[in-house]
Tab-separated table of C-alpha atoms in Angstrom:
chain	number	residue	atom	x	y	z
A	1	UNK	CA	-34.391	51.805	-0.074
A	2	UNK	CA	-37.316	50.429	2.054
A	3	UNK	CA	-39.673	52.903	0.973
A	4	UNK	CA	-38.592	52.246	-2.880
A	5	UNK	CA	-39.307	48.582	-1.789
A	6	UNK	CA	-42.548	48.457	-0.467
A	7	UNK	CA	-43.667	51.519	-3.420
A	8	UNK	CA	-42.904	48.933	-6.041
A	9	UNK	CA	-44.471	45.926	-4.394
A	10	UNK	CA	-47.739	47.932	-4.177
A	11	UNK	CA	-47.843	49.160	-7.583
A	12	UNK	CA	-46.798	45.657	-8.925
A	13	UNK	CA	-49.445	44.126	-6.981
A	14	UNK	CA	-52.954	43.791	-8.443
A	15	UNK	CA	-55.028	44.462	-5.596
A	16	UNK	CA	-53.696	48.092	-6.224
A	17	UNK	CA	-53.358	48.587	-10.003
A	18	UNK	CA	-56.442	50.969	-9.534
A	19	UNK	CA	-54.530	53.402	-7.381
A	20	UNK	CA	-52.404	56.341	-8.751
A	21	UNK	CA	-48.938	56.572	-8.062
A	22	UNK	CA	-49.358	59.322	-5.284
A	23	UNK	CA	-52.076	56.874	-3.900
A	24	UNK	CA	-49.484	54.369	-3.627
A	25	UNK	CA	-46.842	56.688	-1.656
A	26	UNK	CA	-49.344	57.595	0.861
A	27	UNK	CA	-49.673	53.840	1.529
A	28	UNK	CA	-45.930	52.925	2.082
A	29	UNK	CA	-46.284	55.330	5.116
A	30	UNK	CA	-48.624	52.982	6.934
A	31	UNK	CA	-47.379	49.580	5.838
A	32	UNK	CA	-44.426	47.079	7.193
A	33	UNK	CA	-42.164	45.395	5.009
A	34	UNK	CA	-40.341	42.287	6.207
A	35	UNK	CA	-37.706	39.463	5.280
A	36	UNK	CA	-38.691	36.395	7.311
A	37	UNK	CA	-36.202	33.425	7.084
A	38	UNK	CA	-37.090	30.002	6.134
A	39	UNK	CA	-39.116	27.701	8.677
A	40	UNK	CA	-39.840	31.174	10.691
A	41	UNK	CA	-43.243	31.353	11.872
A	42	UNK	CA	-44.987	34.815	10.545
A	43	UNK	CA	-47.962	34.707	12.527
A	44	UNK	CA	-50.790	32.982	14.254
A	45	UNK	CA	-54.429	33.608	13.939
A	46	UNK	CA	-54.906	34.557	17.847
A	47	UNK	CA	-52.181	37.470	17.695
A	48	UNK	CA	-52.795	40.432	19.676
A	49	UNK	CA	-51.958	42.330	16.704
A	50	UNK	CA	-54.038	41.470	13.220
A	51	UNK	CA	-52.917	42.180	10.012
A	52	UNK	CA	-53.009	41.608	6.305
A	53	UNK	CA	-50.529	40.294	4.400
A	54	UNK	CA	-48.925	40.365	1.109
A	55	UNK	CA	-45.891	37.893	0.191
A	56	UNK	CA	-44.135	39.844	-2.179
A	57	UNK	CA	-41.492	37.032	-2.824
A	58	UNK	CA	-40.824	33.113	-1.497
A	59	UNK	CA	-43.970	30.602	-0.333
A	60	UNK	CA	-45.436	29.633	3.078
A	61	UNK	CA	-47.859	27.089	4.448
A	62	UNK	CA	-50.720	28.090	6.132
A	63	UNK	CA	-51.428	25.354	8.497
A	64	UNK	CA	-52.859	24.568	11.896
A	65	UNK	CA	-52.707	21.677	14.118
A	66	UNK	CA	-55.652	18.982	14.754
A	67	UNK	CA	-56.287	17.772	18.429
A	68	UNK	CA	-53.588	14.841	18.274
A	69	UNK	CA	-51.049	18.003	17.961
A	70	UNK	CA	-50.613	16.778	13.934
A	71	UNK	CA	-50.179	19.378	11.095
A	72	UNK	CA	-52.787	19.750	8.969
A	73	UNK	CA	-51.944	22.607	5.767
A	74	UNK	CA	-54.291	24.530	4.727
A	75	UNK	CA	-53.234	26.348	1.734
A	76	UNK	CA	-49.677	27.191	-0.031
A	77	UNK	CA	-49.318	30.124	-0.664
A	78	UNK	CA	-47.308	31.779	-3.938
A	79	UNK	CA	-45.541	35.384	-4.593
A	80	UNK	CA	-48.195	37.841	-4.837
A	81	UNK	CA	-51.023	36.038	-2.389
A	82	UNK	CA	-52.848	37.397	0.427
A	83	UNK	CA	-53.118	36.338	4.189
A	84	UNK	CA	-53.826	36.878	7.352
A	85	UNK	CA	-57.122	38.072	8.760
A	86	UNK	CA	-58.924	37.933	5.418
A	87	UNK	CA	-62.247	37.767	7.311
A	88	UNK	CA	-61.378	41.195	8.540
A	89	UNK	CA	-62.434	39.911	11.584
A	90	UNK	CA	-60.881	41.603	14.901
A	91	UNK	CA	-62.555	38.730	17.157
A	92	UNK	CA	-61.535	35.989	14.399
A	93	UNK	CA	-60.839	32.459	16.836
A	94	UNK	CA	-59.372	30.171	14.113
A	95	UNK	CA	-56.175	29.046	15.144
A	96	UNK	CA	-54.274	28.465	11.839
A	97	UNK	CA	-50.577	30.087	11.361
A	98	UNK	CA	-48.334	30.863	8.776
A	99	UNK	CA	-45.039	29.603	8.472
A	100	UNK	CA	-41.888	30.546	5.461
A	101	UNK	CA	-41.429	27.411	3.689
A	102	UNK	CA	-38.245	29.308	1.936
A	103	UNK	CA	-36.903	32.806	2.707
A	104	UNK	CA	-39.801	35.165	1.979
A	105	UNK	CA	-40.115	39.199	2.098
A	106	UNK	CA	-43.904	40.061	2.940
A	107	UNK	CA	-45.507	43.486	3.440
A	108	UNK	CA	-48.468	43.613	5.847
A	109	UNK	CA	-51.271	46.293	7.086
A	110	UNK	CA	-52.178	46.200	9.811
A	111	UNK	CA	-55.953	45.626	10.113
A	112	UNK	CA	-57.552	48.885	10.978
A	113	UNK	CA	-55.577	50.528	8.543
A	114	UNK	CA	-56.571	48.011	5.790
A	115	UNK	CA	-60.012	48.938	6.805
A	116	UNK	CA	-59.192	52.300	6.541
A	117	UNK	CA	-58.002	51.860	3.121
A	118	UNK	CA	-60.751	50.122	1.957
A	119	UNK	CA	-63.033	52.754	3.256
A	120	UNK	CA	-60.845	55.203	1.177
A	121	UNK	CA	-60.392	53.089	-2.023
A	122	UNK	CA	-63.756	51.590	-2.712
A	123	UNK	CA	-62.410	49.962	-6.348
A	124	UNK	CA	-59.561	48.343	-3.577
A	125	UNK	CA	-62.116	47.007	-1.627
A	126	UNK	CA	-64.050	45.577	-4.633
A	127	UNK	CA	-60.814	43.857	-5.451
A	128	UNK	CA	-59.749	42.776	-2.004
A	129	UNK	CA	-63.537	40.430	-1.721
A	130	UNK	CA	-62.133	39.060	-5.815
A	131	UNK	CA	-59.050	37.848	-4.203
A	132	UNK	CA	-60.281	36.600	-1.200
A	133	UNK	CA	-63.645	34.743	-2.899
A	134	UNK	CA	-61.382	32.983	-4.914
A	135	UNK	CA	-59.267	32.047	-2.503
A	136	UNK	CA	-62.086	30.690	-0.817
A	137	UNK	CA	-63.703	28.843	-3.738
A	138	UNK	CA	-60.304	27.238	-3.837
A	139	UNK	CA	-60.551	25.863	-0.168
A	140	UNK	CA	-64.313	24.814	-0.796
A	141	UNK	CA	-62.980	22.693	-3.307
A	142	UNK	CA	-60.043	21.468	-1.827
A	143	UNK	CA	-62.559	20.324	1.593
A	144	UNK	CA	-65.386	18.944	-0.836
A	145	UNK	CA	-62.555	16.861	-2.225
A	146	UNK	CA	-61.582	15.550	1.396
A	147	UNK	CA	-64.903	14.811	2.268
A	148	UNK	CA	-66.170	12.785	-1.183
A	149	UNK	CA	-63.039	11.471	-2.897
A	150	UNK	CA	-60.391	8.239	-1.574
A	151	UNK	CA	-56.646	9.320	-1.362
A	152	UNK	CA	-55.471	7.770	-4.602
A	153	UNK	CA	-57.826	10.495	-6.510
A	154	UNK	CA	-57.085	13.303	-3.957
A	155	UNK	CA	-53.590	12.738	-4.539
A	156	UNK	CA	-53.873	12.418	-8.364
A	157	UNK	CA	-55.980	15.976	-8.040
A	158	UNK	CA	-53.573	18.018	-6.131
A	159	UNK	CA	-50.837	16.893	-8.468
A	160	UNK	CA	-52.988	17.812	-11.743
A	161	UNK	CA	-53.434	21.188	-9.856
A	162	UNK	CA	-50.113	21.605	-8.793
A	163	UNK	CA	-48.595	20.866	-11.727
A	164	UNK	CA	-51.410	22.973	-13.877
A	165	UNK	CA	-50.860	26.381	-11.672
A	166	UNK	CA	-47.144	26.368	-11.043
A	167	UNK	CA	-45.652	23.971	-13.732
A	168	UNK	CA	-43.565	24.115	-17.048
A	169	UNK	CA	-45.689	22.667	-19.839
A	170	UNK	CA	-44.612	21.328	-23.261
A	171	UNK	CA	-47.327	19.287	-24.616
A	172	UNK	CA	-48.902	17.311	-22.557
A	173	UNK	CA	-46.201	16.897	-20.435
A	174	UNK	CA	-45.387	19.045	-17.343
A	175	UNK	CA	-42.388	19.968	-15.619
A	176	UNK	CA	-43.232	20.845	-11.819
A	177	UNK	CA	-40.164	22.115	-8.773
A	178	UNK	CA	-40.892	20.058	-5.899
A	179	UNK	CA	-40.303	21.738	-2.957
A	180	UNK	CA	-43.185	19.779	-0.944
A	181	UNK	CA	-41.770	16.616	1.244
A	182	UNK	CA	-44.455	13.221	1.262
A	183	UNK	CA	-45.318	14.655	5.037
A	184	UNK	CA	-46.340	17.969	3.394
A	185	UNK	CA	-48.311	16.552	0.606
A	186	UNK	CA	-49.628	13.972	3.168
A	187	UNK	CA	-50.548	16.970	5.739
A	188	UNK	CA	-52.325	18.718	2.180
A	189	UNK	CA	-54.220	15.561	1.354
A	190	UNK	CA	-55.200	14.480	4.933
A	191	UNK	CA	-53.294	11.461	4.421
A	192	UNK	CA	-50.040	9.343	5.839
A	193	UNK	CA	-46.420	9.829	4.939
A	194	UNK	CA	-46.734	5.965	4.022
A	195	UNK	CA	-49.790	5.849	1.905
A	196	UNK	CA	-48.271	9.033	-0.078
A	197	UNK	CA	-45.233	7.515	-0.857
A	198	UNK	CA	-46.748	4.262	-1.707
A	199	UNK	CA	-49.357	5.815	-4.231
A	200	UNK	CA	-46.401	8.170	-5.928
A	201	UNK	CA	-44.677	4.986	-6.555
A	202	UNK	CA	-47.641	2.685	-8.078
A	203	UNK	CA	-48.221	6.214	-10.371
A	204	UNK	CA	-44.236	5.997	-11.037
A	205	UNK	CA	-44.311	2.486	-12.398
A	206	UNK	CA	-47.934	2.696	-14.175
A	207	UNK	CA	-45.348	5.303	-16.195
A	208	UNK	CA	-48.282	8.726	-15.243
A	209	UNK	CA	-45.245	10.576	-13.621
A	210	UNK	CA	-41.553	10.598	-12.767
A	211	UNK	CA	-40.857	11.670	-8.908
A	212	UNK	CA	-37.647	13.115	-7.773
A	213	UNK	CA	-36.527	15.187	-4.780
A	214	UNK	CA	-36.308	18.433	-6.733
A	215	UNK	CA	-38.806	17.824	-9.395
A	216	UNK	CA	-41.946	16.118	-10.809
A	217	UNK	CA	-42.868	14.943	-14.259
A	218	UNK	CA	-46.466	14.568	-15.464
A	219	UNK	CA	-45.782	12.468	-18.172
A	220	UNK	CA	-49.140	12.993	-19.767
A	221	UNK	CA	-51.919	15.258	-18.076
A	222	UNK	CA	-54.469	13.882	-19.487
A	223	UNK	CA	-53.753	10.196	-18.172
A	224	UNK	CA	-53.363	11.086	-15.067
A	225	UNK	CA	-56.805	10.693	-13.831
């Protein structure tokens, strides 16, 4: 059943829609397919071992901690996202981890045999530098946004993203799971728990959005600016 498992992630997965189904066999040979529970660590950046990884199902955080020992996330990460050493770096000395924010089921490669695949698979390769440019582009963003904006519009920006990537939209208005604490968005934003809280409640009474423990309303997208 494992090997069914990890043939159907692969072929669902787009880094290898390119690859033929007996291309996709040979792989499940050489790669590990895992159920981590939530709050387990999956790995750190310094590991012995390096790998690539896929999360086939569930989210993590990738995250690492400043000098005062306090989280600071990095990235969420969603069903179907990459991680690990993207750099394909062997010698890599970042010291960020990634951690199951639910119960998760990952496949990983390990590194030389990534690199092996890519050296095989040139149209995976091409890919694999799509996914992880974006991914990239994303952080750029997210860091140019520490660096030039206040909290109040940081916050109001990772909401509108949030709720544009992952939400339920009818009209203007968007319907969005929280499964992120005020700490977590706080540790996303490079904020406090207190600030957070206190900005998600001036946007709650200026009537942008509606804030519960298992979900968030954006009354209006385009208001909340």
């Amino acid at each position: 059943m494992q090997i069914e498992n990890k043939y159907w992630h692969l072929r669902n997965h787009k880094l290898f829609s390119v690859l033929k189904n007996s291309q996709i066999e040979e792989l499940c040979v050489i790669i590990n397919y895992k159920k981590v529970k939530k709050n387990d660590v999956i790995y750190f950046a310094n590991d012995e071992l390096k790998r690539i990884f896929f999360l086939k199902r569930g989210r993590i955080k990738i995250a690492e901690m400043d000098e005062s020992g306090n989280e600071i996330i990095i990235d969420i990460l969603q069903s179907g996202d990459l991680f690990g050493e993207l750099s394909l770096d062997s010698e890599n000395k970042n010291t960020e981890y990634a951690q199951a924010m639910s119960d998760v089921t990952i496949c990983s490669f390990r590194l030389e045999d990534f690199e092996s695949l890519m050296e095989h698979y040139p149209s995976v390769a091409l890919k694999f530098t799509k996914f992880v440019g974006f991914r990239f582009k994303r952080l750029e963003n997210r860091y140019s946004n520490l660096v030039f904006k206040d909290v109040k519009t940081r916050l109001i920006g990772f909401i509108k993203d949030w709720a544009l990537r992952e939400g339920k939209r009818e009209g203007n208005k968007i319907t969005l799971e929280n499964y992120l604490t005020h700490q977590d968005i706080a540790n996303l934003i490079c904020s406090t728990r207190q600030t957070v809280t206190q900005l998600l409640n001036d946007l709650e009474h200026a009537g942008l959005l509606s804030y519960e423990r298992k979900e968030i309303v954006v009354k209006d997208v385009n208001k909340l600016n």
